[in-house]
Tab-separated table of C-alpha atoms in Angstrom:
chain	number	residue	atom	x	y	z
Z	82	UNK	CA	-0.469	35.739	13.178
Z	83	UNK	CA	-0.028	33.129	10.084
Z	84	UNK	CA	1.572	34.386	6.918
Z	85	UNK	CA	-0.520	36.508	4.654
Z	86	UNK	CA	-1.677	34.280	1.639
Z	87	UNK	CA	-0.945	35.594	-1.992
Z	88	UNK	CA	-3.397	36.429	-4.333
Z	89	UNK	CA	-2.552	33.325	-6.360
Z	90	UNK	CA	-2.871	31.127	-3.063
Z	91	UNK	CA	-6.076	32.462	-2.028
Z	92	UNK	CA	-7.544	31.779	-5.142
Z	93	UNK	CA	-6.415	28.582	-5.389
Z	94	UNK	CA	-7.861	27.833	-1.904
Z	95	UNK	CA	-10.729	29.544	-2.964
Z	96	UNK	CA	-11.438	27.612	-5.766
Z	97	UNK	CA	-10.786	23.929	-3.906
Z	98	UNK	CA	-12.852	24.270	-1.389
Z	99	UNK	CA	-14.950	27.170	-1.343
Z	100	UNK	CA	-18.737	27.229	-2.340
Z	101	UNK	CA	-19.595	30.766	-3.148
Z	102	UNK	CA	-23.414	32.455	-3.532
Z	103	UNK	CA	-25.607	30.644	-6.367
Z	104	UNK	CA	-22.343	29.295	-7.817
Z	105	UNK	CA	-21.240	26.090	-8.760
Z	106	UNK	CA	-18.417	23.732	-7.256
Z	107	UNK	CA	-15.839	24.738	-8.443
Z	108	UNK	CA	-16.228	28.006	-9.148
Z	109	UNK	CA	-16.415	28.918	-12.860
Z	110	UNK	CA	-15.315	32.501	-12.845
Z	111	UNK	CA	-12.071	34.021	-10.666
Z	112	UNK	CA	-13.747	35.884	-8.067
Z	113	UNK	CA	-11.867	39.241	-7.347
Z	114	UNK	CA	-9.828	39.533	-3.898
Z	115	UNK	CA	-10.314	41.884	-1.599
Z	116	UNK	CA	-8.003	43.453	0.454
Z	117	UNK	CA	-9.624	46.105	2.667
Z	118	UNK	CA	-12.430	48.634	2.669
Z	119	UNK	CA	-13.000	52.047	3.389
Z	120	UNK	CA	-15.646	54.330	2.650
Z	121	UNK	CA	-17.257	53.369	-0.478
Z	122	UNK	CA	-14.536	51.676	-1.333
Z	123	UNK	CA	-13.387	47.756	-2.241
Z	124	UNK	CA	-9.237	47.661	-2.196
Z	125	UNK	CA	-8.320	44.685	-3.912
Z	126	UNK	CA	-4.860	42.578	-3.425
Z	127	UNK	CA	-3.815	42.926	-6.890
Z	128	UNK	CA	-5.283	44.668	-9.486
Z	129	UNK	CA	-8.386	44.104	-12.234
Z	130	UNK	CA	-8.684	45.407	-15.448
Z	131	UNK	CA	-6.257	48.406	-14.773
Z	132	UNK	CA	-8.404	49.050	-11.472
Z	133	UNK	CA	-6.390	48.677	-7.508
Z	134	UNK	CA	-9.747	49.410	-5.967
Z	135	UNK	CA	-13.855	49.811	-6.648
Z	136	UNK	CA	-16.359	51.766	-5.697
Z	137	UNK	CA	-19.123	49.575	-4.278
Z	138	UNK	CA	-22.123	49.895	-6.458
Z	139	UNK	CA	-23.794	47.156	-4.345
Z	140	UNK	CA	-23.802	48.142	-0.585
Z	141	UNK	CA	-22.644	44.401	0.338
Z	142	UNK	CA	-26.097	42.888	-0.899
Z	143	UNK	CA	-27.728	46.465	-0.116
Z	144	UNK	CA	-26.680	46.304	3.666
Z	145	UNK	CA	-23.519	48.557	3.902
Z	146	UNK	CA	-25.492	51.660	3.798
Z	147	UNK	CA	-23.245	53.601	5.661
Z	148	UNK	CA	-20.132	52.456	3.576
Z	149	UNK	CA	-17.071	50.600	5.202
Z	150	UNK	CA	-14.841	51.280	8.503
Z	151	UNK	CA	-16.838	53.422	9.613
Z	152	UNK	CA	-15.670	54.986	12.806
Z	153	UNK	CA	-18.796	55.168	14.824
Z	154	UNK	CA	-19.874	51.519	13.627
Z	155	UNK	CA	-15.984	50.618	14.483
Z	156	UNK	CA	-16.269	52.034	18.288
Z	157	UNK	CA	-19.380	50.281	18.562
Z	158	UNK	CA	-18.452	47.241	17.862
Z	159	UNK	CA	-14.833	47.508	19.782
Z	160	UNK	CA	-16.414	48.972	23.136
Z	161	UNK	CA	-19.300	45.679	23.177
Z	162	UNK	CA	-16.567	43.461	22.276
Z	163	UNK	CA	-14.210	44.496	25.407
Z	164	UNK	CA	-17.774	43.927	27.736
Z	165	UNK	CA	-19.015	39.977	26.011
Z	166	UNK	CA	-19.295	39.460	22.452
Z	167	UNK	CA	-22.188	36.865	23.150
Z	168	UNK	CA	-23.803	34.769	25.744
Z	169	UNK	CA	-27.183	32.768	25.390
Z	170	UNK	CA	-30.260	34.657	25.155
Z	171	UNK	CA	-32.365	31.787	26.811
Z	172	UNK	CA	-33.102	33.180	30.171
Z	173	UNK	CA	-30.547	35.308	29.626
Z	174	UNK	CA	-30.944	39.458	28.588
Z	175	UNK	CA	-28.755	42.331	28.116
Z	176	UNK	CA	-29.157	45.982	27.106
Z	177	UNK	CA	-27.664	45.720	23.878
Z	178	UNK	CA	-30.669	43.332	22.435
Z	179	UNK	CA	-33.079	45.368	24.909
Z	180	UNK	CA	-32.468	48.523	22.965
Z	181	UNK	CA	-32.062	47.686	20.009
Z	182	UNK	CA	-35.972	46.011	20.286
Z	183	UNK	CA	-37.147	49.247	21.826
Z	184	UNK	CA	-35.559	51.140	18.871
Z	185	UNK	CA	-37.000	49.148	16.716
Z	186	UNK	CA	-40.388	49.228	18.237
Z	187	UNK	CA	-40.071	53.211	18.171
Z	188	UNK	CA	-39.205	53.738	14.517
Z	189	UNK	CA	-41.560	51.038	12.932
Z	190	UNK	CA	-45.173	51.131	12.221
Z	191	UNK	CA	-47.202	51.629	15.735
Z	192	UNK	CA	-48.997	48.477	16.014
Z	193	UNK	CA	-45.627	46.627	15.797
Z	194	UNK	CA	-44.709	46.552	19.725
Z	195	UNK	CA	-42.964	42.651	19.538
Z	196	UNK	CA	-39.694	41.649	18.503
Z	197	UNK	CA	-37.886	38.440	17.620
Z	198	UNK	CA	-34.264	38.773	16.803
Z	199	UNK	CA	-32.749	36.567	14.737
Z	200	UNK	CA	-29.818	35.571	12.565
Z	201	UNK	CA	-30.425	36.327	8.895
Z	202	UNK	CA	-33.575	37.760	6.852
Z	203	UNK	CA	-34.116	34.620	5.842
Z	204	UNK	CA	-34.515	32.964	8.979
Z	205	UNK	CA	-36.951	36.062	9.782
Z	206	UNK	CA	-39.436	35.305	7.305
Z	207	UNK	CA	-39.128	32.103	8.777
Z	208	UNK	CA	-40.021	33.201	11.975
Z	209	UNK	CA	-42.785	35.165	10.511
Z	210	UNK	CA	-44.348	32.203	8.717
Z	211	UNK	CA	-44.435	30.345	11.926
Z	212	UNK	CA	-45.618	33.054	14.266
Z	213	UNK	CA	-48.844	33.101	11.605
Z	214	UNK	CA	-49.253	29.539	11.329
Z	215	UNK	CA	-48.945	28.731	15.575
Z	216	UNK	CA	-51.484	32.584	15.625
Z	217	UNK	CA	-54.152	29.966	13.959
Z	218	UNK	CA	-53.542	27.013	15.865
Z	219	UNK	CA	-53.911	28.661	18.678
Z	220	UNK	CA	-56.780	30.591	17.597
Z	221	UNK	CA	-58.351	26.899	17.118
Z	222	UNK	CA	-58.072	27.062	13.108
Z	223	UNK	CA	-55.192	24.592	12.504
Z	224	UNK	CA	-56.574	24.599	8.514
Z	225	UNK	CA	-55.327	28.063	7.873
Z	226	UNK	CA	-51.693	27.158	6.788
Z	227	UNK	CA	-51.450	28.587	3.491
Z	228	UNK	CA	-49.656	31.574	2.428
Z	229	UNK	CA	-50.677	34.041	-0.436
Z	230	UNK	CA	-47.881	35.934	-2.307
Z	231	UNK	CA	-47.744	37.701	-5.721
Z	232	UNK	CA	-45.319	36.475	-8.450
Z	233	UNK	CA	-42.011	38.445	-9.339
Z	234	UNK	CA	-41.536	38.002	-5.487
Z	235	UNK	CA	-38.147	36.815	-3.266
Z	236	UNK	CA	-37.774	36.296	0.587
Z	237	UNK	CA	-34.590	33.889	1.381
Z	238	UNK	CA	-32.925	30.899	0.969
Z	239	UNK	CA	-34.454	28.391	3.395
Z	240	UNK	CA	-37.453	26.652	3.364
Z	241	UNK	CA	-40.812	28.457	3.828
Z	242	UNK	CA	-39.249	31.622	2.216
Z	243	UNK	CA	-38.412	29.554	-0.828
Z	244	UNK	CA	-42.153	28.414	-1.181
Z	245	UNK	CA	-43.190	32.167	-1.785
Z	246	UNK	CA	-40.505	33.085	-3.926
Z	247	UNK	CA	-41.718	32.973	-7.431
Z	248	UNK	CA	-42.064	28.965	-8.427
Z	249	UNK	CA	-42.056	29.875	-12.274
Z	250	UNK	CA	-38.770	31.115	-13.612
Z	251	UNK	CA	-37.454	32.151	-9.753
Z	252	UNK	CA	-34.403	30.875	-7.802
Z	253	UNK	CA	-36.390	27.815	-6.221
Z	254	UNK	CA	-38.060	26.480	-9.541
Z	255	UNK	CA	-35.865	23.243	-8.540
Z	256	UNK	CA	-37.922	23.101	-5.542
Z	257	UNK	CA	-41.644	23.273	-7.022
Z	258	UNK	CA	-43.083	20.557	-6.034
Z	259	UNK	CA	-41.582	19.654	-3.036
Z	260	UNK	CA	-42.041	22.858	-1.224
Z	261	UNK	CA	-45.711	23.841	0.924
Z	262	UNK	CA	-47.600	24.860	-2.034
Z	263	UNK	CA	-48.682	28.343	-1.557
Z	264	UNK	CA	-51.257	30.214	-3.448
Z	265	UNK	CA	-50.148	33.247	-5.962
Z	266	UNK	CA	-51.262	36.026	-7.612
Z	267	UNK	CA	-50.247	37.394	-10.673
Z	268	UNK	CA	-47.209	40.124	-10.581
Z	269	UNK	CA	-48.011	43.199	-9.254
Z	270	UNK	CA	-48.636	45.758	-12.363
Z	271	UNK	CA	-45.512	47.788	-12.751
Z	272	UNK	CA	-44.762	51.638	-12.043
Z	273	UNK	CA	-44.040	52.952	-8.752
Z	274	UNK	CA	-46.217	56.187	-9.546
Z	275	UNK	CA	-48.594	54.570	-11.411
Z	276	UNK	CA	-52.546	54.412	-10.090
Z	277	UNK	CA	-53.469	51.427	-8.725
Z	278	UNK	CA	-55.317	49.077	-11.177
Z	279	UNK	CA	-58.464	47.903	-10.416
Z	280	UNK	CA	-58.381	45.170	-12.273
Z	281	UNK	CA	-55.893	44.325	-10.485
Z	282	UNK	CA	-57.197	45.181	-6.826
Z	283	UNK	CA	-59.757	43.275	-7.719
Z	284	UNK	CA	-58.015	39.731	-8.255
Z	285	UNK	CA	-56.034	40.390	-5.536
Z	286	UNK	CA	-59.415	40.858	-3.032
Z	287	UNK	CA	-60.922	37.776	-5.174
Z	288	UNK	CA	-58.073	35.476	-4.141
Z	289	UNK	CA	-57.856	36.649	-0.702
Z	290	UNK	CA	-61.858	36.524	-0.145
Z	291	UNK	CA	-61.796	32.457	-1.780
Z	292	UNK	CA	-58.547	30.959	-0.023
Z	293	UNK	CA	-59.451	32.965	3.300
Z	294	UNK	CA	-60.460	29.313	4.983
Z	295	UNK	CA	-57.072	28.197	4.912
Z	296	UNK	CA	-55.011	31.199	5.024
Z	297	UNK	CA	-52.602	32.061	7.378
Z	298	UNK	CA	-50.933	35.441	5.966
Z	299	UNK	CA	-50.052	37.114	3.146
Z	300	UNK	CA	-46.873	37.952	2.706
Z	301	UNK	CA	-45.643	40.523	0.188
Z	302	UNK	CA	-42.112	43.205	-0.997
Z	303	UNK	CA	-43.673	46.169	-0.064
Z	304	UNK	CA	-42.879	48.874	-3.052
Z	305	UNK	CA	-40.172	47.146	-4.336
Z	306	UNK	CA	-39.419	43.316	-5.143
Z	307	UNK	CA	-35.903	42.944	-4.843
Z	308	UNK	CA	-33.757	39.594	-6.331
Z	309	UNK	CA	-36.741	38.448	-7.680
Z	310	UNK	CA	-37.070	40.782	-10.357
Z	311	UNK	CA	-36.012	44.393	-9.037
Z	312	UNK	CA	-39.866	45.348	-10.000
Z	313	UNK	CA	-41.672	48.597	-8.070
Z	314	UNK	CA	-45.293	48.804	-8.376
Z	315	UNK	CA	-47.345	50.960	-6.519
Z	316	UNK	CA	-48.270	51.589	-3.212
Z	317	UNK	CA	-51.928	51.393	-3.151
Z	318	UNK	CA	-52.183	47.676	-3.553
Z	319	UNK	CA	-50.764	47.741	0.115
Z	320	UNK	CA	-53.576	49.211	0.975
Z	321	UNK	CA	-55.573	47.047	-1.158
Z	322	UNK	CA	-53.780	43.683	0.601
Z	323	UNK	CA	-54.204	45.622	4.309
Z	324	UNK	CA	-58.249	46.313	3.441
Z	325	UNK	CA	-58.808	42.621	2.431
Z	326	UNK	CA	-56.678	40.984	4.709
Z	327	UNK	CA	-58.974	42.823	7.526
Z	328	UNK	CA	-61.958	42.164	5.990
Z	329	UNK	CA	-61.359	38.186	5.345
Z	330	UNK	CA	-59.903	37.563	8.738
Z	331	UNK	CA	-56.243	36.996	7.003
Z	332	UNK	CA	-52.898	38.243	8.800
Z	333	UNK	CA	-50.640	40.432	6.352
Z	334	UNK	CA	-46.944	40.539	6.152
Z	335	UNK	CA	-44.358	42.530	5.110
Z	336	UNK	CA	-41.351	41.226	4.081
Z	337	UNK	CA	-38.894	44.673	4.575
Z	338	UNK	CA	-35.466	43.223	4.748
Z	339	UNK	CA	-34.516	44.893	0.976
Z	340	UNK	CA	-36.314	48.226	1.660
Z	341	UNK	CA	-36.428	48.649	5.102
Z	342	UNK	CA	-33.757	51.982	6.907
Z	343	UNK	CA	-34.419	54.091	3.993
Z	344	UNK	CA	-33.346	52.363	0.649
Z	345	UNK	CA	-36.767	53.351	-1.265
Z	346	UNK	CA	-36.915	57.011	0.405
Z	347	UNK	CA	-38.956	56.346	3.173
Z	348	UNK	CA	-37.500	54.791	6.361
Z	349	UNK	CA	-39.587	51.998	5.594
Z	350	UNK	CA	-41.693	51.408	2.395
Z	351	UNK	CA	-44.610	50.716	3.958
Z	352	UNK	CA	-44.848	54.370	4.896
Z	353	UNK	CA	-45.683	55.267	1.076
Z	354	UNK	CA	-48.930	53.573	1.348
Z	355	UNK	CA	-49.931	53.975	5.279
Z	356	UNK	CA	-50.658	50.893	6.251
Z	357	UNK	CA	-49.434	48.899	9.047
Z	358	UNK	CA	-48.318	44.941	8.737
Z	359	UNK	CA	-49.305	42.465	11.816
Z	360	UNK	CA	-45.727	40.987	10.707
Z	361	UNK	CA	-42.943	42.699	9.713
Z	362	UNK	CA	-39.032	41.433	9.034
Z	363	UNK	CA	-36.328	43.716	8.648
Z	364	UNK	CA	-32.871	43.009	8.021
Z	365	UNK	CA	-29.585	43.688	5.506
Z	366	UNK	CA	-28.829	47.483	6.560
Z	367	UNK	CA	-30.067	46.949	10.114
Z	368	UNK	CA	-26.599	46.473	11.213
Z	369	UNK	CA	-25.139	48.527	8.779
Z	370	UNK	CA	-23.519	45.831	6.967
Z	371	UNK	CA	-21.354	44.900	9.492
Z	372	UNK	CA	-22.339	41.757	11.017
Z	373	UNK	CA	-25.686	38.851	10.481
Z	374	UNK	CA	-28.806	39.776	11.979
Z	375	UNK	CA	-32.638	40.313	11.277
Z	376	UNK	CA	-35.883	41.055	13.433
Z	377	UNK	CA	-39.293	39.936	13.189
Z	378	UNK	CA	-41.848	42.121	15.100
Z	379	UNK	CA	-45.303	41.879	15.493
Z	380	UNK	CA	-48.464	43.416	16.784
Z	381	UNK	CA	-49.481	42.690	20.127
Z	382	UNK	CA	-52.815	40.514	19.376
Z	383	UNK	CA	-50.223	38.098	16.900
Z	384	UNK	CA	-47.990	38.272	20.237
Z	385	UNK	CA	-51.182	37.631	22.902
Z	386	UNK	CA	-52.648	34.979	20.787
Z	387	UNK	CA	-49.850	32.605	20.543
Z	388	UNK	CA	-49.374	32.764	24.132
Z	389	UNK	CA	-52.931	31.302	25.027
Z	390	UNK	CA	-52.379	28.771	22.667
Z	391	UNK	CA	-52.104	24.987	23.921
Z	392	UNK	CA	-48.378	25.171	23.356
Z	393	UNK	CA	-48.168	28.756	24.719
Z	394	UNK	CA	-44.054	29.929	23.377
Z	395	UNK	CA	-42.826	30.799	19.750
Z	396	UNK	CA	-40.590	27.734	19.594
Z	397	UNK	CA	-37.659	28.834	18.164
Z	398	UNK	CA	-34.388	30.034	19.416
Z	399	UNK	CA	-31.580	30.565	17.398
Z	400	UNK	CA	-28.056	29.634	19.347
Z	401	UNK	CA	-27.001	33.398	18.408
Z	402	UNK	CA	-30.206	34.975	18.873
Z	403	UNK	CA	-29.683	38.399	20.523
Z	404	UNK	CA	-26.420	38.236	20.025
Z	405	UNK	CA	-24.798	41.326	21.740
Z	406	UNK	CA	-21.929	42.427	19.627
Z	407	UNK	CA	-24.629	42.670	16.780
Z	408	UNK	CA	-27.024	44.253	18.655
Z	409	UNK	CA	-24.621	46.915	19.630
Z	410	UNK	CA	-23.196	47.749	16.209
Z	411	UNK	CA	-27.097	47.693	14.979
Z	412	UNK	CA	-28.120	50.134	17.465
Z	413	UNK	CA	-25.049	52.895	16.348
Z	414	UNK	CA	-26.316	51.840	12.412
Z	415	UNK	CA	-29.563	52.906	13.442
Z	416	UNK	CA	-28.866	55.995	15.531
Z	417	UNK	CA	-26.300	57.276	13.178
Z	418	UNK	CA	-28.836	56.625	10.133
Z	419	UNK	CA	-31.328	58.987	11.923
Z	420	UNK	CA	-28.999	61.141	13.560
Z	421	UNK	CA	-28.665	62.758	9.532
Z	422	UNK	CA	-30.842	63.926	7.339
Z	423	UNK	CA	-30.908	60.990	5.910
Z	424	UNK	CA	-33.768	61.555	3.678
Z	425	UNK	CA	-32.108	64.567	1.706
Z	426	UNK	CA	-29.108	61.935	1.286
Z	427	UNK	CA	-31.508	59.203	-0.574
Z	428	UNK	CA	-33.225	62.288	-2.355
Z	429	UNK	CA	-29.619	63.344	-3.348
Z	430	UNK	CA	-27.904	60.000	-4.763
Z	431	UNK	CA	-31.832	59.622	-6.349
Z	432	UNK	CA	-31.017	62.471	-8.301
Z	433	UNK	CA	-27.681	61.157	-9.700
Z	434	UNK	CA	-28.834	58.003	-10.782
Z	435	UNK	CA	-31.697	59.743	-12.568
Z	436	UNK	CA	-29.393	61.953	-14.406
Z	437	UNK	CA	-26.884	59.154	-14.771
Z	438	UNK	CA	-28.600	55.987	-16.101
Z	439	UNK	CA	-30.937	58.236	-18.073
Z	440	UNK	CA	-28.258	57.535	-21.418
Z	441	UNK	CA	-29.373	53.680	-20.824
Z	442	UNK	CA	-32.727	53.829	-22.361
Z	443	UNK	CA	-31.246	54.507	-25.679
Z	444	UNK	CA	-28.892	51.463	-25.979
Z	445	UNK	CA	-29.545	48.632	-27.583
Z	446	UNK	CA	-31.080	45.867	-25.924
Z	447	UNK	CA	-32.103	47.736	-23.071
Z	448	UNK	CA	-36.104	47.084	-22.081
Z	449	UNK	CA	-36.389	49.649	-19.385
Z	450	UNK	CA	-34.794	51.726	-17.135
Z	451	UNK	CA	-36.157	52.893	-13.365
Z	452	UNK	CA	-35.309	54.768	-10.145
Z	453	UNK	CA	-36.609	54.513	-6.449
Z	454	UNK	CA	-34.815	56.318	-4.078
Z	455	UNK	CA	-31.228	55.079	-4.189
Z	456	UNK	CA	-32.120	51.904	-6.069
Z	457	UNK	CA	-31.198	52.504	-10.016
Z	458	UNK	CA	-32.069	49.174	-12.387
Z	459	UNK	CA	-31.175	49.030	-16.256
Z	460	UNK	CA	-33.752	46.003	-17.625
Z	461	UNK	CA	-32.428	44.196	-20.758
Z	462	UNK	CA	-34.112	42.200	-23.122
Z	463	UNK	CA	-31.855	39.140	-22.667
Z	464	UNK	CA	-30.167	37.411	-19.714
Z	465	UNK	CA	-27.187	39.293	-18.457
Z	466	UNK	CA	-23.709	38.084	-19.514
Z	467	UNK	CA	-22.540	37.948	-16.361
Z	468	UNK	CA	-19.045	37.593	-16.834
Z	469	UNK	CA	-18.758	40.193	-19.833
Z	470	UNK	CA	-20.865	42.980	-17.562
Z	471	UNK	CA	-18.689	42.507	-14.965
Z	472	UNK	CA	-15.778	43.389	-16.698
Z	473	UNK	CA	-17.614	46.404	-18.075
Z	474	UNK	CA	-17.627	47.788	-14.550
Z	475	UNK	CA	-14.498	47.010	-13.199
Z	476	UNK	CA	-12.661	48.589	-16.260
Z	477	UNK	CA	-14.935	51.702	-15.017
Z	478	UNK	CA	-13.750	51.315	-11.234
Z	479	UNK	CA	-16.526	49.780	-9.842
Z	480	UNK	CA	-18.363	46.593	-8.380
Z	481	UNK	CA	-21.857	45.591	-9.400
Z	482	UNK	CA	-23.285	42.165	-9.557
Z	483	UNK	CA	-25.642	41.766	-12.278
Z	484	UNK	CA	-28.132	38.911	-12.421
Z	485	UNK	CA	-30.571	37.464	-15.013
Z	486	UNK	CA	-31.551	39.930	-17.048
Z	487	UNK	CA	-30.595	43.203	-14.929
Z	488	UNK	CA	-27.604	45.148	-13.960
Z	489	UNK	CA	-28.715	47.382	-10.901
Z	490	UNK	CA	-27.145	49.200	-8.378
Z	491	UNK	CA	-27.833	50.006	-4.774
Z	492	UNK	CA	-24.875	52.077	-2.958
Z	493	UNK	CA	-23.981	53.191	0.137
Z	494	UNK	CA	-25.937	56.524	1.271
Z	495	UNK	CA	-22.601	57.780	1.748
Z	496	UNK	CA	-21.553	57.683	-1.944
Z	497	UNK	CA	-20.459	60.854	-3.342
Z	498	UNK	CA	-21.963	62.440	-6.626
Z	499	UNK	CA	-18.642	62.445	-8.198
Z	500	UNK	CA	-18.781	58.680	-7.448
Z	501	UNK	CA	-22.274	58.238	-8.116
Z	502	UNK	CA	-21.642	58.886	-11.169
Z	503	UNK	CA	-19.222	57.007	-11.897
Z	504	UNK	CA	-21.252	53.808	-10.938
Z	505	UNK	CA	-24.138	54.626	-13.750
Z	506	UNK	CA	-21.199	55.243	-16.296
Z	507	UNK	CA	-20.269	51.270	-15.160
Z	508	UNK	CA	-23.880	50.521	-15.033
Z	509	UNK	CA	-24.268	51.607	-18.838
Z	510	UNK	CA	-21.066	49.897	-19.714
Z	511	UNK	CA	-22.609	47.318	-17.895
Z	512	UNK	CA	-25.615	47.135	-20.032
Z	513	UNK	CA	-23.920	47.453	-23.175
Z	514	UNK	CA	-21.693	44.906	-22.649
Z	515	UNK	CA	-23.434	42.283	-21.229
């Protein structure tokens, strides 16, 4: 084993040659080492702000639902790594990927009987895009290529997921322009438990109904839009999207890798509204946080009628796709998710963040506060100091990661109420400061 770096080295490593997350190069701001992590916990190498170690407000990018070395996730991933830790899916199987596909296929929406595993949510909406697009071709309607999204929305990093990410005022506004230009609706109306506006309804049946020709899918956040804007609106324009989407011959996505295993208090958010995707991509908690890897399933006429196209496969294959160490750990995240009363626990840490960020709608500069399931988001009326907000929660013992104009949290379903908390005491210290 090589010498364990200091804190000082690291950093300095860190900082030559290191590109982090929507960051610059070099860095502009000392990221914070970490040491270990346990529970809900971050153990850093040397202390912050008076702090040795944080509660994790953030669930590791909302995938660490079940907190850190975790025993059962640990044994999981231990007894596949002693058997193969990968081999090539191509021709290949194995029952890790095999059940983890049938578990999906059991806990998802009926129609969805398909799956497609691959590396990263990203590369899942990826997936799903071209599963619609080669469904048309092969259905002998090549011109239906487009995709319809609303605004406010964000789906990944590469390519076709950038070009339905909002193109005014999102992450990819570089990228307008050069990107497949999609067609959008305006943001979904606001307020989880709000009626469904028919206003609204109706633009989004207009645009469906006059771009039908040359669309391919509509892909949509279901319940919640998640980094691009932390919105919720309600559930009945699901059903709205699923109604004219049937009606205009259009197949209907949903994008579930934020809000999929239980984050908005349903297993998945499509459940509030009852409807049932032809596509759906699911990713972040799937393997509990513990190592990359998404899904794309499908209903079974998506499924039959690429396969009678001319080119008869879904031509993609990612080198790790299935991999088996990932599959194993995702099955035990799974199965020890549902194995709880898991619903009680989102109903629970709901609760606390209620109670807790409730003293953040009377500071200043704060636009709105809201609360879905174990999601809790403090709006301001100006873009986050990032740096200054940061520090606000670390002096409190905790780890959030604000971004434009929010500071949100999303924590393990493991977190205690004592700890709970103490994340929307950071979260207000958050908001004030930043």
């Amino acid at each position: 084993m090589p010498e364990p770096l200091s804190p000082a080295d690291l950093r300095a490593l860190d900082r030559a040659h290191v590109w982090h997350p929507y960051g610059p190069m070099p860095g502009r701001q000392e990221p914070l080492v970490v040491e270990s992590a346990s529970g809900v916990r971050l153990r850093l190498a040397e202390p912050a702000h008076g702090q040795n170690e944080l509660v994790d407000g953030m669930s590791s990018w909302w995938s660490a639902v079940h907190g850190y070395n975790h025993p059962v996730l640990n044994e999981a991933a231990r007894g596949q790594l002693d058997r193969m830790s990968h081999v090539m899916f191509g021709g290949l199987t194995h029952e890790p990927a095999v059940r983890l596909a049938a578990r999906l296929v059991e806990i998802t929406p009926e129609p969805l009987q398909h799956v497609f595993l691959a590396d990263s949510g990203s590369v899942s909406v990826e997936v799903a895009v071209k599963m619609c697009l080669q469904y048309w071709r092969s259905a002998g309607r090549p011109a239906k290529q487009r995709l319809l999204t609303w605004r406010g929305g964000y789906h990944g990093d590469t390519w076709q997921p950038m070009s339905v990410c909002d193109p005014e005022g999102g992450m990819h506004e570089l990228w307008s322009g050069a990107l497949p230009q999609q067609v959008f609706a305006d943001e979904p109306p606001a307020g989880f438990g709000m009626e469904p506006d028919a206003a609204y309804a109706g633009h989004l049946r207009e645009l469906i109904a006059h771009h039908a020709d040359e669309l391919a899918a509509v892909i949509v956040e279901p319940v919640v839009q998640g980094a691009g804007g932390m919105r919720f609106h309600s559930p009945g324009y699901l059903r709205v999207l699923r109604e004219a989407c049937d009606a205009h011959g259009v197949l209907l996505v949903f994008d579930e890798i934020a809000t999929g295993f239980g984050r908005t208090g349903k297993l998945f958010a499509a459940e509030h509204a009852g409807v049932s995707p032809d596509v759906m991509c699911v990713g972040k908690a799937l393997t509990g946080g513990y190592l990359t890897m998404a899904a794309t399933l499908c209903t079974t006429a998506v499924a039959e009628g690429i396969s009678r196209g001319e080119v008869p496969v879904l031509a993609h294959g990612p080198t790790f796709m299935g991999n088996p160490l990932a599959s194993a750990v995702a099955c035990a995240s799974v199965d020890l998710l549902l194995g709880q009363d898991w619903e009680q626990e989102i109903k629970r840490i709901e609760a606390g963040l209620r109670d807790g960020l409730a003293a953040a709608s009377g500071l200043p500069g704060v636009r709105d506060v809201r609360v879905l399931g174990a999601i809790g988001v403090v709006q301001l009326d100006h873009e986050v100091d990032m740096a200054a907000a940061t520090r606000a929660a670390v002096r409190e013992g905790v780890w959030l990661r604000p971004f434009r104009d929010l500071v949100y949290t999303m924590p393990p379903y493991v977190t205690g109420d004592d700890d709970v908390a103490r994340i929307c005491r950071a979260v207000c210290a958050a908001a004030r400061e930043g």
